[in-house]
Short mmCIF file of C-alpha atoms in Angstrom, two decimals:
data_model
loop_
_atom_site.label_atom_id
_atom_site.label_comp_id
_atom_site.label_asym_id
_atom_site.label_seq_id
_atom_site.Cartn_x
_atom_site.Cartn_y
_atom_site.Cartn_z
CA MET A 694 -20.44 -3.81 -14.53
CA ASN A 695 -20.95 -1.45 -11.51
CA ASN A 696 -18.12 -0.87 -8.96
CA VAL A 697 -19.79 -3.01 -6.27
CA THR A 698 -19.93 -5.97 -8.63
CA LYS A 699 -16.38 -5.44 -9.80
CA LYS A 700 -15.10 -5.27 -6.02
CA TRP A 701 -17.00 -8.53 -5.37
CA LEU A 702 -15.67 -10.33 -8.35
CA LEU A 703 -12.08 -9.08 -7.61
CA MET A 704 -12.32 -10.36 -4.07
CA ARG A 705 -13.58 -13.72 -5.10
CA VAL A 706 -10.76 -13.99 -7.88
CA SER A 707 -8.01 -13.02 -5.48
CA SER A 708 -9.15 -15.31 -2.66
CA VAL A 709 -9.24 -18.25 -5.21
CA VAL A 710 -5.73 -17.31 -6.35
CA LEU A 711 -4.47 -16.92 -2.72
CA ILE A 712 -5.58 -20.42 -1.53
CA PRO A 713 -2.67 -22.37 -3.46
CA LEU A 714 -0.24 -19.64 -2.72
CA MET A 715 -1.02 -19.53 0.97
CA ILE A 716 -0.80 -23.48 1.14
CA TRP A 717 2.69 -23.26 -0.58
CA PHE A 718 3.67 -20.47 1.75
CA ILE A 719 2.59 -22.27 4.91
CA LEU A 720 4.15 -25.49 3.90
CA ASN A 721 7.49 -23.73 3.21
CA LEU A 722 7.32 -21.63 6.21
CA VAL A 723 7.00 -24.77 8.43
CA SER A 724 9.89 -26.50 6.36
CA VAL A 725 12.28 -23.35 7.16
CA PHE A 726 11.07 -22.65 10.59
CA ASN A 727 14.00 -24.26 12.46
CA LYS A 728 16.56 -23.71 9.81
CA ASP A 729 19.56 -21.28 10.33
CA TYR A 730 19.82 -17.98 8.67
CA ILE A 731 21.90 -19.08 5.64
CA GLU A 732 19.31 -21.75 4.75
CA ILE A 733 16.47 -19.37 5.17
CA VAL A 734 18.30 -16.80 2.83
CA ASN A 735 19.02 -19.63 0.26
CA PHE A 736 15.25 -20.54 0.34
CA PHE A 737 14.27 -16.86 -0.51
CA THR A 738 17.05 -16.46 -3.21
CA THR A 739 15.86 -19.26 -5.26
CA GLN A 740 13.80 -18.07 -8.32
CA PRO A 741 10.53 -19.96 -7.65
CA SER A 742 10.42 -18.91 -4.09
CA LYS A 743 11.12 -15.18 -5.02
CA ILE A 744 8.30 -15.31 -7.60
CA LEU A 745 5.77 -17.25 -5.36
CA VAL A 746 6.60 -15.12 -2.30
CA SER A 747 6.10 -11.94 -4.34
CA LEU A 748 2.75 -13.36 -5.86
CA THR A 749 1.61 -14.15 -2.45
CA LEU A 750 2.31 -10.82 -1.15
CA VAL A 751 0.80 -8.97 -4.01
CA PHE A 752 -2.39 -10.90 -3.76
CA ALA A 753 -2.66 -10.95 -0.05
CA TYR A 754 -2.40 -7.18 0.19
CA PHE A 755 -4.64 -6.68 -2.70
CA PHE A 756 -7.29 -8.96 -1.02
CA SER A 757 -6.82 -7.32 2.33
CA ALA A 758 -7.02 -3.84 0.94
CA LEU A 759 -10.35 -4.71 -0.84
CA SER A 760 -11.73 -6.21 2.35
CA ILE A 761 -10.70 -3.32 4.61
CA SER A 762 -12.06 -1.01 2.01
CA GLU A 763 -15.51 -2.79 2.51
CA VAL A 764 -15.32 -2.15 6.18
CA PHE A 765 -14.62 1.51 5.65
CA GLU A 766 -17.70 1.68 3.28
CA ASP A 767 -19.80 -0.07 5.95
CA TYR A 768 -18.69 1.89 9.08
CA ILE A 769 -17.27 5.41 7.97
CA GLN A 770 -20.13 7.76 7.38
CA ASP A 771 -18.00 10.74 6.59
CA GLU A 772 -17.06 10.71 2.78
CA LYS A 773 -13.89 12.83 3.14
CA ILE A 774 -12.53 10.54 5.96
CA LYS A 775 -13.60 7.56 4.01
CA ASN A 776 -11.77 8.67 0.88
CA VAL A 777 -8.64 9.59 2.90
CA ALA A 778 -8.77 6.29 4.69
CA ASN A 779 -9.10 4.36 1.35
CA LYS A 780 -6.17 6.40 -0.28
CA VAL A 781 -3.91 5.57 2.75
CA LEU A 782 -4.92 1.94 2.61
CA ASN A 783 -4.01 1.75 -1.20
CA ILE A 784 -0.77 3.61 -0.78
CA PHE A 785 0.20 0.96 2.11
CA ALA A 786 -1.17 -2.05 -0.01
CA ILE A 787 1.25 -0.90 -2.82
CA LEU A 788 4.24 0.26 -0.82
CA VAL A 789 4.55 -2.64 1.60
CA PRO A 790 4.51 -5.48 -0.91
CA LEU A 791 6.74 -3.32 -3.31
CA ILE A 792 9.41 -2.70 -0.61
CA THR A 793 9.28 -6.40 0.50
CA ILE A 794 9.56 -7.72 -3.06
CA ILE A 795 12.53 -5.29 -3.74
CA VAL A 796 14.33 -6.57 -0.63
CA ILE A 797 13.72 -10.24 -1.45
CA PHE A 798 14.94 -9.77 -4.99
CA ASN A 799 18.06 -8.00 -3.60
CA LEU A 800 18.98 -10.86 -1.38
CA ASN A 801 22.25 -12.65 -2.18
#
């Protein structure tokens, strides 16, 4: 399987996984929208919420990194700039969800 086919397949799989996660996230975001701080922290400290928010973040950043990488492939002609842009994108796609997940799991 070549690289383009793998990317295409990974984008499709991650988008299918994101659909139920985003539905869950949006429904819960609406339910905690007018709550006070303590209730929101309580929501994020329950085990199912921690896991589901973490999965949502990981898959959302993974999907967005793949999508933005495709934009780089299409519009950046210089290979060096394209490689640097993809590396920076991948670093952010790993660091941002990781830091957010660490913060969520450290909430009390």
